[in-house]
């Protein structure tokens, strides 16, 4: 590079010259150091060239280089933004637009953050607003429709729309219409649930950034959509509810008269997605003003039996949104928690499983806020005469075991055995709830249960056994139908063993499990066979000697599975399920066949010969081996 004039003293010349000799990635990082230096080196004579060089890096395949370059450009804009030319900004924004996609969400987030820096710091630069509007905005509106959008990328997108409306380059009305238009179903079908929530969150952030007047007018517009009896556009109503919920979570909406009643009217909708969105909206609006809306929700739960399930979901939103998730402090007052607990415990015995599950989730999330109150209260109810109550408290414990560490852990460590020992309860629903809680603990916090496993494992294995007393025949007139009430419990138990093999293998004796329990599962119902095939594959990899010792006995159920053919009148779903089961069994066979010494089993040798000699099986086997 040739430096002209006297814009730099000797040291800066040498510094820039040294940076230009480095490899691309080192060079990008070197410019970041220069940009962040407190020396504030005068780069005016070379800045446009440096920016041009860095912008070219964004087109290269090296991901680490592009990532570092976005950070470097951000630093340069913050420190030297006023010296960068208008054309350079246009070039940067054009390159950024190519990085905004769900193909690489981290890169998209960094690109959007740089775009925000440019809009906020350089909003007066000629053509910046036009370049953002023409190049970046269309890509942002495409990204927001992605079912993959989440986390840092979603947060960056929200900041982008806030910065866009504050920069005054595009009117609030235009941006709002663009966002809401993206929610409309396309020819290929409606948007995913995640995409609709992403759009609603961006609408909320946009409204708040535009100021109180714009926000208020938008809320009235959304209320109008819900009040319009002539509207048959369910997608529009769905979006209106989600937007109201997202705005209400961030801002007190009590100045908008009767908004809670307008939202709750949507509980009468014939569409499940609208009822669910209304429940979500009501709960989030309550978060914005707990003192006004929480008593309303609690009163409605007590007095509106038909709306109870949806109202409990609203309450769940209130509890889940508490700042305990972020700061460890709850905004719920003690008096509110007392009222909520009284209501929830009253509904533990509900005959509706859906209601009990929501109650359990609420109790589990409150346990994260007030473990000293909740864990003893839940423990007390493990001896309730009502099976539904015992099952509900076991599921509540499941919802209180999250990956993040918290003040609940020390209390759970000393008390969790009481809940998990419900695995030997007389009621199968209670046993299944305890198995699910054990599985969650094994996945999220194995340290909580490792000391209990010697006692728990035999009880867990017992849940994998077919219980004849749980099989009944229902007479349907022209024919009889066999119902296996223990199927869901067996499936949950095997899935729990699968999780334990991942996180607590040192506590598991595979030999005592493989025969008879895994062997029985391999010949069980489709729903049980699938997790058993996965377990066998893991054991073949992690405990090959234990599998090898009983290999001949495992071959027979696997051979039956791959040879199973659906009935001649089977529907497509049954045929597809059978194909999935065969492929699943073949994966297990491939895993077993990789064990050193497996070729000494004549039964396995014969099975492999049969697979090789059957073209359809051979093709599937080769396919699963190459996965």
XYZ file of C-alpha atoms in Angstrom:
627
model
C 0.000 0.000 0.000
C 1.281 3.506 -0.797
C 0.612 6.265 1.796
C 0.280 9.818 0.485
C 0.613 13.084 2.339
C 1.461 13.658 5.982
C -1.673 12.215 7.541
C 0.283 9.640 9.561
C 3.389 9.910 11.663
C 6.110 7.276 11.331
C 4.686 4.835 13.904
C 1.177 4.625 12.402
C 2.764 4.115 8.951
C 4.768 1.196 10.242
C 1.777 -0.183 12.151
C -0.513 -0.208 9.140
C 2.257 -1.527 6.887
C 2.902 -4.366 9.347
C -0.812 -5.210 9.475
C -1.023 -5.413 5.694
C 1.691 -8.114 5.640
C -0.271 -10.494 7.854
C -2.556 -13.302 6.759
C -6.199 -12.305 6.238
C -7.475 -13.440 9.650
C -4.490 -11.963 11.504
C -4.895 -8.753 9.515
C -8.562 -8.436 10.426
C -7.744 -8.929 14.107
C -4.841 -6.454 13.883
C -7.143 -3.750 12.523
C -9.534 -4.468 15.401
C -6.687 -3.826 17.861
C -5.853 -0.558 16.067
C -9.523 0.514 16.003
C -9.930 -0.180 19.726
C -6.614 1.417 20.709
C -6.791 4.397 23.092
C -4.086 6.058 20.926
C -6.807 7.006 18.383
C -4.371 6.720 15.494
C -5.237 8.946 12.540
C -6.241 6.581 9.725
C -7.958 9.136 7.491
C -5.624 8.612 4.529
C -5.960 4.818 4.498
C -9.362 4.241 6.087
C -11.379 3.743 2.902
C -8.779 1.281 1.606
C -8.817 -0.637 4.923
C -12.630 -0.769 4.885
C -12.593 -1.946 1.262
C -10.101 -4.689 2.125
C -12.142 -5.835 5.145
C -15.410 -5.750 3.217
C -13.851 -8.086 0.624
C -13.096 -10.529 3.464
C -16.863 -10.924 4.002
C -17.056 -12.678 0.632
C -14.458 -15.317 1.535
C -15.312 -18.870 2.558
C -13.347 -18.795 5.824
C -16.046 -18.503 8.526
C -13.635 -17.430 11.274
C -12.357 -14.653 8.982
C -15.865 -13.364 8.243
C -16.764 -13.500 11.927
C -13.640 -11.576 12.992
C -14.115 -9.064 10.170
C -17.668 -8.197 11.253
C -16.334 -7.384 14.728
C -13.477 -5.325 13.271
C -15.802 -3.328 11.024
C -18.057 -2.682 14.009
C -15.106 -1.248 15.961
C -14.014 0.876 12.991
C -17.526 2.336 12.564
C -17.707 3.210 16.273
C -14.240 4.811 16.374
C -13.777 6.213 12.865
C -17.333 6.252 11.494
C -17.337 9.932 10.599
C -14.280 9.443 8.346
C -15.718 6.538 6.356
C -17.184 7.571 3.021
C -20.809 7.141 1.965
C -19.908 4.702 -0.834
C -17.983 2.524 1.636
C -21.054 2.293 3.836
C -23.164 1.256 0.855
C -20.638 -1.478 0.019
C -20.588 -2.737 3.625
C -24.391 -2.870 3.792
C -24.595 -4.694 0.455
C -22.189 -7.346 1.771
C -24.029 -7.603 5.094
C -27.283 -8.389 3.289
C -25.726 -11.578 1.869
C -24.950 -12.825 5.396
C -28.474 -12.406 6.773
C -30.040 -15.850 6.438
C -30.878 -18.870 8.570
C -27.990 -20.777 6.984
C -25.702 -19.383 9.698
C -27.655 -17.662 12.473
C -24.572 -16.549 14.396
C -23.204 -14.787 11.325
C -26.628 -13.269 10.651
C -26.705 -11.895 14.218
C -23.256 -10.290 13.841
C -24.261 -8.790 10.476
C -27.461 -7.314 11.937
C -25.564 -5.925 14.931
C -23.109 -4.166 12.598
C -26.037 -2.839 10.589
C -27.545 -1.432 13.817
C -24.238 0.243 14.700
C -24.137 1.899 11.282
C -27.774 3.067 11.553
C -27.392 4.429 15.083
C -23.946 6.026 14.722
C -24.156 7.129 11.081
C -27.853 7.759 10.473
C -27.068 11.119 8.828
C -24.681 9.638 6.250
C -26.079 10.012 2.767
C -27.568 6.834 1.257
C -27.185 4.703 4.432
C -30.953 4.669 4.989
C -31.620 3.868 1.334
C -29.074 1.016 1.322
C -30.597 -0.480 4.479
C -34.079 -0.220 2.981
C -33.148 -1.733 -0.373
C -30.525 -4.313 0.631
C -30.854 -5.307 4.285
C -34.576 -4.958 5.063
C -35.759 -7.520 2.453
C -33.313 -10.099 3.856
C -34.424 -9.346 7.429
C -38.072 -9.846 6.437
C -37.147 -13.194 4.862
C -35.154 -14.296 7.918
C -38.028 -13.526 10.274
C -40.157 -16.157 8.513
C -37.634 -18.893 9.353
C -38.632 -21.659 11.752
C -34.965 -21.809 12.853
C -34.733 -18.217 14.096
C -33.977 -17.952 17.810
C -31.525 -16.711 20.433
C -28.924 -14.091 19.507
C -30.152 -13.804 15.922
C -33.729 -13.091 17.021
C -32.529 -10.503 19.541
C -30.373 -8.854 16.873
C -33.338 -8.753 14.508
C -35.470 -7.041 17.166
C -32.726 -4.426 17.703
C -32.535 -3.960 13.934
C -36.223 -3.023 13.637
C -35.983 -0.724 16.680
C -32.936 1.021 15.191
C -34.636 1.237 11.804
C -37.687 3.106 13.115
C -35.561 5.348 15.353
C -33.291 6.300 12.461
C -36.409 7.757 10.749
C -35.258 6.421 7.369
C -38.429 4.333 7.038
C -41.788 5.262 8.551
C -43.248 3.276 11.435
C -46.400 2.496 9.447
C -44.391 1.084 6.541
C -42.329 -1.123 8.830
C -45.383 -2.318 10.782
C -47.225 -3.239 7.589
C -44.140 -5.037 6.262
C -43.829 -7.100 9.437
C -47.501 -8.028 9.651
C -47.526 -8.885 5.934
C -44.751 -11.433 6.486
C -47.134 -13.354 8.774
C -49.590 -14.006 5.940
C -49.672 -17.637 4.777
C -47.914 -18.180 1.456
C -48.823 -20.551 -1.369
C -46.621 -23.190 0.240
C -48.629 -22.998 3.481
C -48.732 -21.165 6.781
C -45.731 -20.125 8.832
C -44.305 -22.163 11.689
C -45.241 -21.364 15.266
C -41.695 -20.096 15.901
C -41.886 -17.698 12.940
C -45.180 -16.203 14.151
C -43.722 -15.622 17.620
C -40.623 -14.013 16.062
C -42.773 -11.617 14.034
C -44.888 -10.731 17.092
C -41.764 -9.993 19.149
C -40.366 -7.727 16.437
C -43.729 -5.905 16.172
C -43.678 -5.312 19.948
C -40.116 -3.973 19.951
C -40.918 -1.788 16.927
C -43.969 -0.295 18.685
C -42.070 0.487 21.869
C -39.218 2.074 19.916
C -41.673 4.265 17.971
C -43.036 5.896 21.148
C -46.231 5.849 23.222
C -48.505 7.392 20.597
C -47.617 4.921 17.839
C -47.748 2.054 20.314
C -51.208 3.047 21.574
C -52.619 3.376 18.055
C -51.228 -0.063 17.151
C -52.856 -1.644 20.215
C -56.197 -0.109 19.261
C -55.770 -1.430 15.731
C -55.070 -4.946 17.091
C -58.087 -4.705 19.400
C -60.168 -3.709 16.396
C -59.144 -6.899 14.578
C -60.331 -8.967 17.558
C -63.563 -6.972 17.940
C -64.459 -7.288 14.272
C -67.281 -9.853 14.221
C -67.231 -9.906 10.440
C -63.579 -10.974 10.312
C -63.157 -14.564 9.188
C -59.391 -14.281 8.811
C -58.136 -16.527 11.604
C -54.473 -15.907 10.671
C -54.985 -12.158 11.198
C -56.645 -12.695 14.585
C -53.927 -15.129 15.593
C -51.228 -12.568 14.812
C -53.123 -9.795 16.619
C -53.264 -11.871 19.816
C -49.571 -12.764 19.702
C -48.636 -9.109 19.133
C -50.825 -7.930 22.030
C -49.176 -10.505 24.280
C -45.657 -9.449 23.302
C -46.434 -5.741 23.709
C -48.237 -6.381 27.010
C -45.260 -8.285 28.404
C -43.088 -5.226 27.824
C -45.578 -2.446 28.637
C -48.522 -1.891 30.992
C -51.715 -2.009 28.887
C -54.167 -1.142 31.691
C -54.953 2.210 30.040
C -56.613 0.265 27.218
C -60.087 -0.351 28.623
C -61.353 -3.940 28.832
C -58.418 -5.361 26.902
C -58.425 -8.484 29.086
C -62.099 -9.147 28.272
C -61.515 -8.623 24.560
C -58.674 -11.160 24.630
C -60.599 -13.707 26.676
C -63.465 -13.590 24.151
C -61.119 -15.390 21.744
C -61.284 -18.427 24.055
C -64.602 -19.119 22.263
C -62.916 -19.437 18.866
C -63.444 -22.719 16.963
C -59.719 -22.659 16.082
C -57.289 -24.223 18.553
C -54.396 -21.971 17.520
C -56.455 -18.853 18.280
C -57.523 -20.162 21.686
C -53.890 -20.962 22.479
C -52.735 -17.516 21.286
C -55.431 -15.837 23.417
C -54.245 -17.776 26.465
C -50.652 -16.717 25.722
C -51.705 -13.087 25.210
C -53.698 -12.875 28.455
C -50.817 -14.290 30.495
C -48.284 -11.928 28.968
C -50.535 -8.881 29.340
C -50.789 -9.816 33.036
C -46.972 -9.750 33.290
C -47.090 -6.043 32.353
C -49.379 -5.241 35.326
C -49.586 -8.087 37.858
C -51.623 -6.147 40.412
C -54.453 -5.570 37.929
C -54.539 -8.686 35.776
C -53.346 -11.541 38.009
C -56.435 -11.361 40.309
C -58.592 -11.342 37.168
C -56.985 -14.574 35.910
C -57.256 -16.302 39.308
C -60.918 -15.309 39.619
C -61.673 -16.574 36.126
C -59.993 -19.939 36.852
C -62.240 -20.403 39.882
C -65.439 -19.340 38.125
C -65.077 -20.395 34.478
C -64.920 -24.187 34.452
C -65.036 -24.488 30.652
C -62.168 -22.026 30.209
C -60.077 -23.484 33.013
C -57.458 -25.223 30.876
C -56.718 -22.092 28.809
C -56.720 -19.855 31.885
C -54.230 -22.138 33.599
C -51.997 -21.740 30.548
C -52.291 -17.964 31.016
C -51.234 -18.379 34.640
C -48.321 -20.541 33.499
C -47.143 -17.672 31.272
C -47.268 -15.299 34.258
C -45.168 -17.640 36.392
C -42.731 -18.560 33.610
C -42.077 -14.917 32.740
C -41.004 -13.961 36.227
C -37.586 -12.393 36.458
C -36.386 -15.400 38.467
C -35.279 -16.756 35.097
C -32.825 -13.902 34.796
C -32.018 -12.294 38.157
C -33.114 -14.765 40.795
C -35.767 -12.362 42.086
C -39.500 -12.810 41.572
C -41.973 -9.993 41.030
C -44.757 -12.126 42.499
C -45.692 -10.972 46.000
C -46.023 -13.527 48.802
C -49.779 -12.955 48.970
C -50.061 -13.720 45.248
C -48.012 -16.904 45.594
C -50.248 -18.072 48.476
C -53.363 -17.524 46.335
C -51.822 -19.220 43.308
C -50.722 -22.249 45.319
C -54.123 -22.673 46.932
C -55.713 -22.633 43.490
C -53.177 -25.027 41.948
C -53.351 -27.565 44.761
C -57.141 -27.532 44.444
C -56.781 -28.629 40.844
C -54.226 -31.418 41.381
C -57.062 -33.959 41.460
C -58.650 -32.821 38.219
C -59.929 -35.649 36.044
C -58.499 -33.919 32.944
C -54.888 -34.923 32.297
C -54.264 -31.681 30.379
C -55.303 -29.592 33.382
C -53.107 -31.643 35.734
C -50.094 -31.252 33.436
C -50.442 -27.459 33.343
C -50.909 -27.392 37.137
C -47.737 -29.481 37.526
C -45.771 -27.173 35.229
C -46.941 -24.129 37.214
C -45.973 -25.781 40.507
C -42.571 -26.760 39.127
C -41.846 -23.224 37.966
C -42.963 -21.739 41.305
C -40.619 -24.227 42.997
C -37.773 -22.499 41.155
C -38.885 -19.183 42.680
C -39.741 -20.367 46.212
C -38.131 -23.790 46.755
C -38.224 -23.507 50.561
C -42.023 -23.250 50.435
C -42.792 -25.527 47.528
C -40.629 -28.607 47.997
C -42.029 -29.384 51.499
C -45.586 -28.713 50.248
C -45.077 -31.056 47.298
C -43.420 -33.686 49.497
C -46.397 -33.655 51.860
C -48.686 -34.512 48.941
C -46.694 -37.594 47.883
C -48.749 -39.470 50.486
C -52.092 -38.058 49.321
C -54.845 -40.687 49.026
C -55.630 -39.272 45.546
C -53.476 -40.881 42.814
C -53.909 -37.843 40.550
C -52.381 -35.608 43.219
C -49.397 -37.944 43.704
C -48.821 -38.015 39.935
C -49.107 -34.232 39.674
C -46.453 -33.555 42.332
C -44.065 -36.032 40.642
C -44.501 -34.198 37.326
C -44.055 -30.859 39.157
C -40.636 -32.059 40.329
C -39.800 -32.911 36.719
C -40.492 -29.291 35.716
C -38.347 -27.978 38.577
C -35.231 -29.869 37.402
C -33.654 -27.554 34.838
C -30.114 -27.488 33.469
C -29.244 -24.160 35.085
C -28.019 -24.307 38.680
C -30.098 -22.495 41.314
C -31.076 -22.308 44.960
C -33.464 -25.235 44.496
C -30.614 -27.733 43.929
C -29.503 -28.075 47.554
C -33.094 -28.655 48.697
C -33.817 -31.125 45.888
C -30.655 -33.097 46.630
C -31.897 -34.065 50.074
C -35.574 -34.519 49.137
C -35.708 -35.926 45.613
C -35.688 -39.577 46.718
C -39.179 -39.127 48.228
C -40.550 -38.166 44.808
C -38.619 -40.743 42.777
C -39.638 -43.568 45.084
C -43.159 -43.044 43.758
C -41.876 -45.388 41.034
C -43.211 -48.214 43.237
C -46.637 -46.611 43.699
C -49.716 -48.786 43.223
C -51.057 -46.534 40.428
C -49.479 -46.809 36.957
C -49.980 -43.076 36.224
C -48.014 -42.189 39.360
C -45.271 -44.658 38.432
C -44.987 -43.165 34.942
C -44.779 -39.639 36.407
C -41.931 -40.775 38.674
C -40.128 -42.402 35.720
C -40.400 -39.154 33.721
C -39.000 -37.197 36.687
C -36.095 -39.652 36.982
C -35.403 -39.344 33.250
C -35.358 -35.535 33.477
C -32.986 -35.644 36.465
C -30.679 -38.066 34.622
C -30.612 -35.739 31.614
C -30.262 -32.361 33.350
C -28.652 -33.037 36.739
C -27.359 -36.618 37.087
C -25.536 -35.666 40.309
C -28.944 -35.454 42.012
C -29.664 -39.167 41.518
C -26.377 -41.078 41.296
C -26.466 -42.073 44.978
C -30.039 -43.334 44.597
C -29.579 -45.501 41.522
C -28.684 -48.798 43.274
C -32.148 -48.699 44.840
C -33.990 -47.115 41.885
C -32.702 -49.234 38.981
C -34.419 -52.525 39.962
C -37.670 -50.573 40.392
C -37.176 -48.899 37.001
C -36.404 -52.205 35.252
C -39.610 -53.643 36.693
C -41.565 -50.967 34.784
C -40.234 -52.364 31.469
C -41.992 -55.710 32.003
C -45.316 -56.500 30.307
C -47.951 -56.679 33.073
C -50.855 -58.946 32.148
C -53.136 -57.227 34.664
C -52.803 -54.004 32.607
C -54.004 -55.684 29.382
C -57.749 -55.669 28.800
C -60.124 -56.577 25.976
C -62.761 -54.067 24.895
C -65.847 -55.478 23.190
C -66.773 -53.192 20.282
C -69.626 -55.329 18.981
C -68.468 -56.586 15.564
C -64.938 -57.111 16.889
C -62.849 -57.018 20.046
C -59.984 -54.625 20.696
C -57.048 -55.364 23.021
C -55.882 -52.357 25.073
C -52.476 -52.388 26.794
C -52.636 -49.801 29.587
C -48.997 -50.433 30.500
C -47.544 -49.536 27.094
C -46.831 -45.853 27.813
C -45.167 -46.762 31.117
C -42.897 -49.367 29.479
C -41.933 -46.945 26.734
C -41.102 -44.207 29.301
C -39.050 -46.697 31.369
C -36.905 -47.789 28.402
C -36.390 -44.172 27.343
C -35.249 -43.445 30.902
C -32.711 -46.297 30.718
C -31.459 -44.815 27.429
C -30.857 -41.455 29.176
C -29.112 -43.170 32.107
C -26.729 -44.913 29.684
C -25.719 -41.481 28.365
C -25.163 -39.779 31.728
C -24.879 -42.418 34.484
C -23.264 -45.397 32.741
C -20.887 -45.964 35.664
C -23.906 -46.733 37.871
C -25.540 -49.214 35.483
C -24.764 -52.950 35.357
C -25.670 -53.769 31.736
C -25.629 -57.544 32.260
C -28.488 -57.452 34.764
C -30.523 -55.290 32.362
C -29.945 -56.925 28.974
C -31.443 -60.254 30.063
C -34.330 -60.350 30.690
C -35.441 -56.703 30.372
C -33.910 -55.491 27.088
C -34.533 -58.923 25.555
C -38.221 -58.588 26.420
C -38.386 -55.065 25.004
C -36.896 -56.140 21.661
C -39.939 -58.352 21.135
C -42.503 -55.870 22.465
C -44.793 -53.313 20.767
C -43.483 -50.951 18.052
C -43.340 -48.013 20.520
C -41.128 -50.043 22.870
C -38.927 -51.662 20.226
C -37.698 -48.320 18.878
C -35.993 -47.127 22.121
C -34.753 -50.700 22.716
C -32.948 -50.734 19.369
C -31.253 -47.473 20.327
C -30.277 -48.878 23.745
C -28.798 -52.014 22.150
C -26.737 -49.880 19.754
C -25.353 -47.843 22.667
C -24.557 -50.947 24.721
C -22.788 -52.520 21.714
C -20.599 -49.423 21.559
C -20.080 -48.783 25.293
C -20.342 -52.262 26.868
C -19.534 -54.711 24.032
C -18.536 -57.627 26.292
C -21.922 -57.601 28.061
C -23.731 -57.730 24.692
C -21.382 -60.396 23.323
C -22.087 -62.666 26.307
C -25.781 -63.008 25.378
C -25.631 -62.226 21.676
C -27.388 -65.394 20.467
C -30.496 -64.639 22.552
C -30.724 -61.088 21.088
C -30.658 -62.225 17.452
C -34.071 -63.932 17.436
C -36.257 -60.852 18.268
C -34.225 -58.718 15.842
C -34.730 -61.300 13.084
C -38.483 -61.351 13.714
C -38.639 -57.564 13.517
C -36.853 -57.228 10.175
C -38.999 -60.037 8.759
C -42.303 -58.536 9.877
C -44.746 -57.677 7.101
C -47.861 -55.477 7.540
C -51.293 -56.933 6.792
C -52.520 -56.769 3.205
C -55.114 -54.119 4.112
C -52.666 -51.970 6.103
C -52.880 -48.194 5.583
C -49.876 -46.119 4.477
C -49.132 -44.977 8.025
C -48.799 -48.595 9.223
C -46.550 -49.452 6.272
C -44.316 -46.435 6.962
C -44.121 -47.286 10.677
C -43.067 -50.840 9.826
C -40.353 -49.524 7.487
C -39.044 -47.246 10.262
C -39.011 -50.192 12.679
C -37.054 -52.380 10.236
C -34.465 -49.648 9.655
C -34.208 -49.125 13.418
C -33.566 -52.859 13.960
C -30.978 -52.896 11.164
C -29.081 -50.049 12.873
C -28.933 -52.153 16.040
C -27.776 -55.192 14.033
C -25.048 -53.088 12.368
C -23.870 -51.891 15.812
C -23.777 -55.450 17.163
C -21.974 -56.690 14.049
C -19.157 -54.162 14.689
C -18.306 -55.777 18.053
C -14.995 -57.611 17.918
C -15.752 -61.330 18.301
C -19.374 -61.113 17.130
C -18.511 -63.321 14.162
C -18.303 -66.293 16.566
C -22.105 -66.205 16.908
C -23.605 -68.605 14.385
C -27.043 -67.065 14.823
C -25.711 -63.610 13.946
C -23.784 -65.069 10.981
C -26.962 -66.695 9.667
C -28.899 -63.451 10.142
C -26.266 -61.475 8.232
C -26.393 -64.054 5.416
C -30.183 -63.678 5.280
C -29.890 -59.873 5.089
C -27.263 -60.077 2.337
C -29.375 -62.538 0.347
C -32.530 -60.379 0.545
C -32.130 -57.392 -1.855
C -34.588 -55.088 -0.033
C -32.961 -55.779 3.363
C -29.433 -55.528 1.948
C -30.225 -52.124 0.466
C -31.659 -50.846 3.764
C -28.761 -52.307 5.752
C -26.142 -50.624 3.549
C -28.102 -47.380 3.800
C -28.199 -47.353 7.624
C -24.516 -48.300 7.819
C -23.578 -45.245 5.764
C -25.684 -42.833 7.845
